[in-house]
Coordinates of C-alpha atoms in Angstrom, one line a residue:
Chain A
M1 CA 45.2 96.2 10.2
D2 CA 47.6 97.6 8.3
I3 CA 47.7 97.1 4.6
K4 CA 50.4 94.7 4.4
Q5 CA 48.5 92.3 7.1
R6 CA 44.8 92.9 4.9
T7 CA 47.0 91.8 1.4
Q8 CA 48.4 88.6 3.2
I9 CA 44.7 87.9 4.3
Y10 CA 43.2 88.3 1.0
K11 CA 46.1 86.2 -0.6
N12 CA 45.2 83.5 1.9
L13 CA 41.2 83.8 1.2
G14 CA 42.2 83.8 -2.2
S15 CA 44.7 81.0 -2.2
F16 CA 41.9 78.8 -0.1
A17 CA 39.2 79.8 -2.3
R18 CA 41.4 78.4 -4.9
K19 CA 41.9 75.3 -3.1
C20 CA 38.4 75.0 -2.7
I21 CA 38.0 75.1 -6.7
Y22 CA 40.9 72.8 -7.4
G23 CA 38.8 70.3 -4.6
V24 CA 35.7 70.3 -7.0
L25 CA 37.7 69.9 -10.2
S26 CA 39.4 67.2 -8.9
A27 CA 36.0 64.9 -8.4
S28 CA 36.7 64.2 -12.0
T29 CA 39.9 63.5 -14.2
I30 CA 42.3 66.7 -14.3
P31 CA 44.3 66.9 -17.6
N32 CA 47.7 65.8 -17.4
H33 CA 49.3 67.7 -20.3
I34 CA 48.2 71.9 -20.9
A35 CA 49.7 73.7 -23.9
F36 CA 49.3 77.4 -24.0
I37 CA 49.6 79.6 -27.4
M38 CA 50.4 83.0 -25.1
D39 CA 48.5 85.6 -28.0
G40 CA 48.3 89.1 -27.7
N41 CA 50.8 90.1 -25.8
R42 CA 51.5 93.5 -28.5
R43 CA 47.6 93.8 -28.7
Y44 CA 47.2 94.4 -25.2
S45 CA 50.6 97.1 -25.4
K46 CA 48.7 99.0 -28.1
Q47 CA 45.3 98.7 -25.9
H48 CA 47.1 100.4 -22.8
K49 CA 49.1 102.4 -25.0
L50 CA 52.2 100.9 -23.2
V51 CA 55.9 101.1 -24.3
D52 CA 56.7 98.6 -27.2
G53 CA 57.7 95.3 -25.6
E54 CA 56.1 96.2 -22.4
G55 CA 53.1 93.8 -23.4
H56 CA 55.6 90.9 -23.6
K57 CA 56.7 91.7 -19.7
V58 CA 53.3 91.6 -18.3
G59 CA 52.4 88.2 -20.6
F60 CA 55.0 86.9 -18.6
S61 CA 53.9 87.5 -15.3
S62 CA 50.3 85.9 -16.5
L63 CA 52.7 82.8 -17.8
M64 CA 53.7 82.6 -14.1
S65 CA 50.5 83.1 -12.4
M66 CA 49.5 80.5 -15.1
L67 CA 51.6 77.8 -14.2
R68 CA 51.2 78.4 -10.5
Y69 CA 47.7 77.5 -10.9
C70 CA 48.5 74.3 -13.2
Y71 CA 51.1 73.0 -10.9
E72 CA 48.7 73.6 -8.0
L73 CA 45.9 71.9 -9.5
G74 CA 48.2 68.8 -10.0
V75 CA 48.4 69.2 -14.0
K76 CA 52.0 67.4 -14.8
Y77 CA 52.8 69.0 -17.9
V78 CA 52.5 72.2 -19.1
T79 CA 53.7 73.3 -22.3
V80 CA 53.9 76.9 -23.7
Y81 CA 54.7 78.6 -26.9
A82 CA 56.8 81.3 -26.5
F83 CA 59.1 81.9 -29.7
S84 CA 58.1 80.8 -33.3
I85 CA 60.9 80.2 -35.5
E86 CA 58.3 82.6 -37.9
N87 CA 58.9 85.3 -35.4
F88 CA 62.0 85.7 -36.3
K89 CA 60.8 87.7 -39.4
R90 CA 59.5 90.3 -37.1
S91 CA 61.6 93.6 -36.8
P92 CA 65.6 93.2 -35.5
E93 CA 64.7 95.4 -32.4
E94 CA 61.8 93.4 -31.4
V95 CA 63.6 89.9 -32.1
Q96 CA 66.4 91.5 -29.6
S97 CA 64.4 92.4 -27.0
L98 CA 62.2 89.3 -26.7
M99 CA 65.7 87.5 -26.5
D100 CA 66.8 89.7 -24.0
L101 CA 63.8 89.2 -22.1
M102 CA 63.6 85.8 -22.3
E103 CA 67.3 85.3 -21.5
E104 CA 66.6 87.3 -18.3
K105 CA 63.7 85.1 -17.5
I106 CA 65.6 81.7 -18.1
Q107 CA 68.0 83.0 -15.7
G108 CA 65.5 83.7 -13.3
L109 CA 63.9 80.0 -13.6
I110 CA 67.1 78.8 -11.9
K111 CA 67.2 81.1 -8.8
E112 CA 66.2 79.4 -5.5
E113 CA 63.0 81.3 -5.2
S114 CA 61.5 80.5 -8.9
I115 CA 58.3 78.6 -9.4
V116 CA 60.5 76.0 -10.7
N117 CA 62.1 74.9 -7.6
Q118 CA 58.5 75.6 -5.6
Y119 CA 56.7 72.7 -7.3
G120 CA 59.6 70.6 -8.6
V121 CA 59.3 71.5 -12.2
R122 CA 62.0 69.9 -14.7
V123 CA 62.3 72.4 -17.9
Y124 CA 63.1 71.7 -21.1
F125 CA 63.4 74.0 -24.1
I126 CA 61.7 72.5 -27.1
G127 CA 62.7 73.2 -30.8
N128 CA 65.5 74.0 -33.1
L129 CA 67.6 75.9 -30.6
K130 CA 70.8 76.1 -33.0
L131 CA 69.1 79.1 -34.4
L132 CA 68.8 80.9 -30.8
S133 CA 71.8 83.6 -29.8
K134 CA 74.4 82.2 -27.9
P135 CA 73.7 83.6 -24.9
V136 CA 70.1 82.7 -24.9
R137 CA 71.0 79.1 -26.0
L138 CA 74.0 78.8 -23.1
A139 CA 71.0 80.1 -20.6
A140 CA 68.3 77.6 -21.6
E141 CA 71.1 74.6 -21.7
R142 CA 71.8 75.6 -18.4
A143 CA 68.4 75.7 -16.9
M144 CA 67.8 72.2 -18.3
E145 CA 70.8 70.7 -16.3
A146 CA 69.8 72.9 -13.5
T147 CA 66.2 71.1 -12.8
A148 CA 67.4 68.1 -14.5
K149 CA 66.5 66.4 -11.2
N150 CA 63.1 67.5 -10.5
S151 CA 61.1 65.1 -11.1
K152 CA 57.2 66.5 -9.8
A153 CA 56.1 68.4 -13.3
V154 CA 57.5 69.3 -16.0
L155 CA 57.8 72.8 -18.2
L156 CA 58.4 72.8 -22.2
V157 CA 59.0 76.1 -23.5
C158 CA 58.7 75.7 -27.1
I159 CA 61.8 78.3 -28.4
A160 CA 62.7 78.6 -32.0
Y161 CA 59.7 76.0 -32.7
T162 CA 57.5 75.1 -35.2
S163 CA 55.5 71.9 -36.2
T164 CA 56.4 71.6 -39.0
D165 CA 60.5 72.1 -38.2
E166 CA 59.8 69.4 -35.3
I167 CA 58.7 66.8 -38.4
L168 CA 61.7 67.3 -40.4
H169 CA 63.8 67.3 -37.7
S170 CA 62.6 64.2 -36.7
V171 CA 62.8 62.7 -40.4
E172 CA 66.4 63.6 -41.0
E173 CA 67.3 61.8 -37.1
C174 CA 65.3 58.8 -38.5
C175 CA 67.2 58.4 -41.8
E176 CA 70.4 58.9 -39.7
E177 CA 69.7 56.3 -37.0
K178 CA 68.6 53.9 -39.8
W179 CA 71.6 54.4 -42.0
D180 CA 73.9 54.0 -38.7
E181 CA 72.4 50.7 -38.0
I182 CA 73.2 49.5 -41.4
K183 CA 77.3 50.8 -41.2
V184 CA 77.1 49.1 -38.0
L185 CA 75.7 45.6 -39.3
D186 CA 77.8 46.4 -42.4
D187 CA 76.2 43.1 -44.4
G188 CA 75.3 44.9 -47.5
K189 CA 71.6 44.7 -47.1
H190 CA 69.7 47.5 -47.4
E191 CA 66.2 47.5 -46.9
K192 CA 63.9 50.0 -48.1
D193 CA 60.8 51.8 -46.3
V194 CA 62.2 50.9 -42.5
I195 CA 60.5 54.3 -41.0
S196 CA 57.6 54.0 -39.2
V197 CA 55.2 56.5 -37.3
L198 CA 56.7 55.3 -34.0
D199 CA 60.2 56.3 -35.0
I200 CA 59.3 59.7 -36.3
E201 CA 57.8 60.0 -33.0
R202 CA 60.4 58.4 -30.9
H203 CA 62.4 61.2 -32.8
M204 CA 59.9 64.3 -32.1
Y205 CA 61.3 67.5 -29.8
M206 CA 58.2 66.9 -27.8
A207 CA 58.7 63.0 -27.1
V208 CA 59.5 64.0 -23.6
A209 CA 56.0 64.8 -22.7
P210 CA 53.1 62.8 -23.7
E211 CA 49.9 64.2 -26.2
P212 CA 48.3 67.5 -24.8
D213 CA 45.1 67.2 -23.4
I214 CA 43.6 70.8 -24.1
I215 CA 45.4 73.7 -26.0
I216 CA 44.6 77.5 -25.4
R217 CA 45.1 79.8 -27.6
T218 CA 44.3 83.3 -26.2
S219 CA 43.0 86.2 -27.9
G220 CA 40.1 84.4 -29.6
E221 CA 42.2 83.4 -33.0
T222 CA 41.2 79.8 -34.1
R223 CA 44.1 78.6 -35.8
L224 CA 47.3 76.7 -34.3
S225 CA 50.3 78.3 -36.0
N226 CA 52.4 75.7 -36.6
F227 CA 52.4 74.8 -33.0
L228 CA 51.9 70.4 -31.9
L229 CA 50.3 69.5 -35.2
W230 CA 51.3 66.4 -34.8
Q231 CA 50.5 65.8 -31.3
S232 CA 47.1 67.6 -31.1
A233 CA 45.4 64.9 -33.4
D234 CA 42.9 64.1 -30.0
C235 CA 43.3 67.2 -27.9
L236 CA 40.6 69.7 -27.1
L237 CA 41.4 73.2 -28.7
Y238 CA 40.2 76.2 -26.6
S239 CA 39.9 79.6 -27.8
P240 CA 39.1 82.0 -25.0
S241 CA 38.7 85.7 -26.5
V242 CA 40.7 87.5 -23.6
L243 CA 44.0 88.7 -24.4
W244 CA 47.4 86.6 -22.6
P245 CA 48.6 89.4 -20.4
E246 CA 44.5 89.5 -18.7
I247 CA 44.3 85.7 -18.8
G248 CA 43.4 84.6 -15.0
F249 CA 42.3 81.7 -13.0
W250 CA 38.2 81.7 -14.5
H251 CA 39.7 81.2 -17.9
L252 CA 41.9 78.0 -16.8
V253 CA 38.7 76.4 -14.7
M254 CA 36.5 76.9 -18.0
A255 CA 39.1 75.0 -20.1
I256 CA 39.1 72.4 -17.8
L257 CA 35.4 72.3 -17.3
E258 CA 35.2 71.8 -21.0
F259 CA 37.5 69.4 -21.1
Q260 CA 35.6 67.3 -18.4
H261 CA 32.5 67.5 -20.3
K262 CA 34.0 66.4 -23.5
F263 CA 36.3 63.8 -21.6
C264 CA 34.7 60.6 -22.7
Y265 CA 34.5 61.3 -26.3
L266 CA 38.0 62.2 -26.4
K267 CA 39.6 59.8 -24.6
K268 CA 37.2 57.3 -26.8
Q269 CA 39.2 59.0 -29.7
K270 CA 42.6 58.4 -28.0
Q271 CA 42.4 54.9 -27.9
A272 CA 40.6 54.5 -31.5
Chain B
M1 CA 42.7 81.8 11.6
P2 CA 41.3 83.8 14.8
L3 CA 42.7 80.5 16.9
S4 CA 46.5 80.4 15.3
S5 CA 46.5 84.4 15.8
H6 CA 46.2 84.1 19.4
V7 CA 48.7 81.5 19.8
L8 CA 51.6 83.5 18.1
H9 CA 51.0 86.3 20.6
S10 CA 53.4 84.6 22.7
T11 CA 55.5 82.0 21.5
P12 CA 58.9 82.4 19.7
L13 CA 59.4 82.6 15.9
D14 CA 60.2 78.9 15.2
A15 CA 57.6 77.4 17.5
R16 CA 55.2 79.9 15.9
S17 CA 55.3 79.0 12.2
L18 CA 55.1 74.9 13.3
L19 CA 52.0 75.9 15.1
N20 CA 50.6 77.9 12.1
M21 CA 51.2 74.9 9.9
G22 CA 50.0 72.8 12.4
V23 CA 46.4 74.6 13.1
T24 CA 46.1 74.6 9.1
E25 CA 46.7 71.2 8.8
D26 CA 44.2 70.3 11.5
F27 CA 41.9 72.6 9.9
R28 CA 42.3 70.8 6.0
R29 CA 42.2 67.7 7.3
T30 CA 39.1 68.0 8.8
F31 CA 37.2 70.3 6.2
F32 CA 38.6 68.4 2.9
R33 CA 38.4 64.7 4.9
T34 CA 40.8 62.2 2.7
T35 CA 41.1 63.3 -1.1
A36 CA 38.9 65.2 -3.2
K37 CA 37.8 62.2 -5.2
D38 CA 36.2 60.7 -1.6
N39 CA 34.8 64.1 -0.6
V40 CA 31.0 63.7 -1.0
M41 CA 30.5 67.2 -0.6
F42 CA 32.9 67.9 -3.8
I43 CA 31.5 65.7 -5.9
L44 CA 28.0 67.4 -5.6
L45 CA 29.4 70.5 -6.1
W46 CA 31.1 69.1 -9.5
H47 CA 27.7 67.9 -10.4
V48 CA 26.4 71.1 -9.7
L49 CA 28.7 72.8 -12.0
H50 CA 28.5 70.7 -14.6
L51 CA 24.8 70.7 -14.4
I52 CA 25.2 74.7 -14.8
L53 CA 27.6 74.3 -17.7
R54 CA 25.3 72.2 -19.9
V55 CA 22.4 74.6 -19.4
I56 CA 24.8 77.4 -20.6
Y57 CA 25.4 75.1 -23.5
L58 CA 21.4 74.3 -24.2
A59 CA 21.2 78.1 -24.0
Q60 CA 24.1 78.7 -26.6
E61 CA 22.5 75.8 -29.1
V62 CA 18.9 78.0 -28.5
L63 CA 20.5 81.0 -29.5
H64 CA 22.7 79.5 -32.5
A65 CA 19.1 78.1 -33.7
I66 CA 17.1 81.8 -33.6
Q67 CA 20.4 83.1 -34.8
S68 CA 21.0 80.6 -37.9
Y69 CA 17.0 80.8 -38.5
L70 CA 17.5 84.7 -38.8
I71 CA 20.3 84.4 -41.6
T72 CA 19.3 82.0 -43.3
N73 CA 16.0 83.6 -43.9
G74 CA 17.4 86.8 -45.2
F75 CA 16.2 89.0 -41.4
V76 CA 19.9 89.8 -41.0
T77 CA 21.5 90.7 -43.9
T78 CA 25.4 91.1 -42.5
Y79 CA 26.3 87.4 -44.0
Q80 CA 24.7 87.7 -47.4
D81 CA 27.4 88.9 -49.3
L82 CA 30.6 87.0 -48.8
N83 CA 34.2 87.6 -50.2
L84 CA 34.4 84.1 -51.2
E85 CA 37.8 84.8 -53.2
R86 CA 39.4 84.4 -49.6
V87 CA 37.9 80.6 -49.0
R88 CA 40.2 79.2 -51.7
Y89 CA 39.8 75.8 -50.2
L90 CA 37.5 74.6 -47.2
A91 CA 38.2 71.5 -45.3
I92 CA 35.7 69.7 -43.3
V93 CA 36.4 67.3 -40.5
I94 CA 33.6 65.2 -39.5
D95 CA 33.8 62.5 -36.5
S96 CA 33.5 59.3 -38.0
D97 CA 30.1 57.7 -36.1
E98 CA 28.3 60.7 -37.4
A99 CA 30.2 60.6 -41.2
R100 CA 27.8 57.2 -41.2
Q101 CA 24.7 59.3 -41.9
I102 CA 25.4 60.0 -45.7
S103 CA 22.3 61.9 -46.2
E104 CA 23.5 64.3 -43.6
V105 CA 26.8 64.5 -45.5
I106 CA 25.4 65.2 -48.7
Q107 CA 23.1 67.7 -47.7
L108 CA 26.0 69.6 -45.9
L109 CA 27.6 69.5 -49.1
E110 CA 24.6 70.7 -51.1
W111 CA 24.4 73.7 -48.9
L112 CA 28.1 74.3 -49.2
S113 CA 27.6 74.2 -53.0
A114 CA 24.8 76.8 -53.1
I115 CA 26.9 79.5 -50.4
G116 CA 29.8 79.2 -53.7
V117 CA 32.7 77.0 -52.4
K118 CA 34.3 75.5 -55.0
K119 CA 37.0 72.9 -53.3
V120 CA 35.8 71.1 -50.5
C121 CA 38.3 68.5 -48.7
L122 CA 36.3 65.9 -47.0
Y123 CA 38.4 64.4 -43.6
D124 CA 37.0 61.8 -41.5
R125 CA 39.3 59.8 -38.9
E126 CA 38.4 56.0 -40.1
G127 CA 37.8 56.7 -43.8
V128 CA 34.1 56.3 -43.8
L129 CA 33.1 59.3 -46.1
K130 CA 36.5 57.6 -48.6
R131 CA 34.4 54.8 -48.9
S132 CA 31.1 56.8 -49.4
Q133 CA 33.2 58.6 -52.2
G134 CA 31.2 56.9 -54.9
V135 CA 27.9 57.9 -53.6
I136 CA 28.6 61.6 -53.0
M137 CA 30.6 62.0 -56.3
E138 CA 27.5 60.8 -58.1
R139 CA 25.0 63.1 -56.4
F140 CA 27.4 66.1 -57.6
S141 CA 28.4 64.9 -61.1
S142 CA 25.7 67.2 -62.5
A143 CA 26.2 71.0 -62.4
Y144 CA 22.5 72.1 -61.5
L145 CA 19.9 70.7 -59.2
S146 CA 16.5 69.3 -60.1
N147 CA 13.5 71.0 -59.3
E148 CA 12.5 68.3 -57.0
D149 CA 15.1 69.0 -54.3
S150 CA 14.3 73.0 -54.3
K151 CA 10.6 71.7 -53.0
I152 CA 12.1 70.6 -49.9
D153 CA 15.0 72.6 -49.2
P154 CA 14.2 76.2 -50.0
I155 CA 18.1 76.9 -49.5
L156 CA 19.2 74.8 -52.3
S157 CA 16.8 76.9 -54.6
K158 CA 19.9 78.9 -55.1
T159 CA 22.0 77.2 -58.0
Q160 CA 24.6 74.9 -57.4
L161 CA 27.7 74.8 -59.1
K162 CA 30.5 72.4 -59.6
I163 CA 32.3 71.3 -56.4
E164 CA 35.8 69.8 -56.2
F165 CA 36.2 67.0 -53.4
E166 CA 39.2 65.7 -52.0
F167 CA 38.5 62.2 -49.7
V168 CA 41.1 62.2 -46.7
S169 CA 41.1 60.0 -43.8
I170 CA 43.9 59.0 -41.1
S171 CA 46.4 57.2 -43.2
D172 CA 46.8 60.5 -45.0
G173 CA 48.2 62.0 -41.8
K174 CA 50.9 60.5 -39.9
E175 CA 51.2 57.0 -42.2
A176 CA 52.0 59.5 -45.2
V177 CA 54.3 61.2 -42.8
A178 CA 56.3 58.1 -42.3
K179 CA 56.2 57.0 -46.3
A180 CA 57.5 60.3 -47.1
A181 CA 60.7 59.9 -44.6
N182 CA 60.9 56.4 -46.4
V183 CA 61.1 58.1 -50.0
L184 CA 63.9 60.7 -48.8
Y185 CA 65.8 57.8 -47.1
N186 CA 65.6 55.8 -50.1
K187 CA 66.2 58.6 -52.4
Y188 CA 69.4 60.4 -50.5
Y189 CA 70.6 57.7 -48.0
L190 CA 70.3 54.4 -49.7
D191 CA 70.3 55.5 -53.4
G192 CA 72.5 58.7 -53.1
D193 CA 76.3 59.2 -52.3
T194 CA 77.7 59.1 -49.1
E195 CA 77.3 62.9 -48.3
K196 CA 74.8 63.5 -45.7
P197 CA 72.1 65.2 -47.0
F198 CA 70.2 68.0 -46.0
F199 CA 66.4 68.4 -46.3
T200 CA 64.5 71.4 -45.8
E201 CA 60.7 71.6 -45.5
A202 CA 60.3 71.9 -49.3
D203 CA 61.7 68.4 -49.7
L204 CA 59.3 67.2 -47.3
S205 CA 56.6 68.5 -49.1
E206 CA 57.5 67.2 -52.1
A207 CA 57.8 64.0 -50.4
L208 CA 54.3 63.8 -49.2
E209 CA 53.1 64.2 -52.6
N210 CA 50.4 66.4 -52.0
L211 CA 49.2 68.3 -54.9
E212 CA 46.4 70.1 -53.1
P213 CA 46.7 73.4 -51.1
D214 CA 46.6 74.0 -47.6
P215 CA 43.1 74.7 -46.5
D216 CA 42.2 78.1 -45.3
L217 CA 39.2 77.4 -43.1
L218 CA 38.4 73.8 -41.3
L219 CA 35.3 73.1 -40.1
I220 CA 34.5 70.4 -37.2
Y221 CA 31.1 68.5 -37.4
G222 CA 31.3 66.2 -34.0
P223 CA 31.1 66.5 -30.2
A224 CA 34.2 68.6 -29.4
R225 CA 36.8 70.9 -31.2
C226 CA 39.3 68.4 -32.3
H227 CA 40.8 67.7 -35.5
L228 CA 40.9 64.2 -34.7
G229 CA 44.0 63.4 -36.9
F230 CA 43.7 65.9 -39.6
P231 CA 47.1 65.6 -41.5
A232 CA 49.5 67.6 -39.4
W233 CA 51.4 69.3 -42.7
R234 CA 48.4 71.2 -43.9
I235 CA 46.9 72.9 -41.1
R236 CA 49.5 75.4 -40.4
Y237 CA 47.6 78.5 -40.3
T238 CA 44.0 76.7 -41.1
E239 CA 41.6 78.4 -38.9
I240 CA 39.5 76.1 -36.9
V241 CA 35.8 76.2 -36.2
H242 CA 33.6 73.9 -34.5
M243 CA 30.1 73.7 -35.7
G244 CA 28.5 71.3 -33.5
Q245 CA 27.2 67.9 -34.1
L246 CA 26.4 66.9 -37.9
K247 CA 22.8 66.1 -37.0
H248 CA 22.7 69.4 -35.9
K249 CA 24.1 72.1 -38.6
K250 CA 22.8 75.0 -39.6
Y251 CA 23.2 76.7 -42.7
G252 CA 23.2 80.3 -41.1
L253 CA 26.4 79.6 -38.9
I254 CA 28.2 77.9 -42.1
L255 CA 27.9 81.5 -43.2
K256 CA 28.8 83.0 -40.5
A257 CA 31.6 81.0 -40.3
I258 CA 33.1 81.6 -43.5
H259 CA 32.3 85.2 -43.0
K260 CA 34.4 85.2 -39.4
Y261 CA 37.0 83.9 -42.1
T262 CA 37.2 86.6 -44.5
K263 CA 37.5 89.4 -41.7
V264 CA 40.6 87.5 -40.2
K265 CA 43.9 89.2 -40.4
Q266 CA 47.0 86.8 -40.3
N267 CA 50.4 88.2 -39.4
Y268 CA 52.0 84.3 -39.8
G269 CA 54.4 85.1 -37.1
S270 CA 55.5 88.4 -37.8

């Protein structure tokens, strides 16, 4: 048996073993929406003495693996925190290399053999896209258009995103909507206090998906860093100490087991 | 797999792959039966896995209890010298059912006061703590604790300092943002000029009328690590730590959580 055949057999065995685990986990509720804060790429780079920026590339392949595991398991919505508005504060060289990497990977997403087409994933880019450079913004818009017909699963990539910016944007949209309604009616009646919580939730960038069930932040950090603050009221926050490029199948399994362990309580909170 | 390789040996490529799929389909059907939920073996394995998980949690509880005992009684001195300057504002989220045990809440606050925390924000979803405000404020209206209490609880033999409270519930979260949106709408659209206003985060912060700073550290007392709807605008960079259930609270673990927080280095995105 040569190396290629042996690798193929190990791959098949691995896939089979994973499917057995999925079978066991599926005996109870599988989370509908998992969000990831991909923290630890730079630390990984430093630890392994890699060139600046290599950590992000390794992080990207971790992301592809995690997406594969999630979609194989049957998780319908996956959100990832790719780039925060606060990250623009980093050095121009780092920001530019991140933007270049994102443009390259976004273009890769719409290729035939990508994971997005394999699992029928619709991609959304969530955030203040006007803050992105033109090539990245165009690539994102093209990817959203190309995957618009996919309906088996959803990937939400938070890029140029912060929760506070999302809430602010939603408030602006609500005000505009209510003002336009008045202009259309044009009956001189200017009612006060017309905006409700439901109006705000309707205009959020994340309104295209239900609230997350689990938010996984790697590197052991325990804060949310302005990510999904509004949507995480009844969400399990899970912080494994592993760095993002080192995250694997078993970390996902542990997160889901914890979710299932606390499911009754979380469901009760959601209904409250 | 041996069966399929034998079959593969003598058939052309297209038929080969079709046969391969057929074999694996049969295998899958036999092994996995119908859906996972109907498969007794999977359900059994699931229960075994969760039983193992419960044992692990139990072991963790025991370890935490031992650790807390060692810290509280001074056997471990690492956490005695806390840099409390870094914890300007501590928030506590308590599950509403657990918050009904006011005596437990008051004991927790007494411990925090003994540690030296000066400002505490108390949150529970349903507003149980808000309604018990009177009882809590009354307990902490005196600056020093009486001798009676120190005989019962050795932790309270330390001097208790005055502690400032803020009581928050779910109505201070999403509804407060809706209210702030209306404030901005009324101010800039209805009463303002015809030009489209430009809102910044500072405008929304102002409209939220919240004079308190963002908490530095948030301790959750409840069954799960979940912030239960704490006002979103205020926890951007707050460290969130799960402390377990209120009835099993441990003094030593609070010291440990605060100590860990004082060692955290945040980049704030940069």
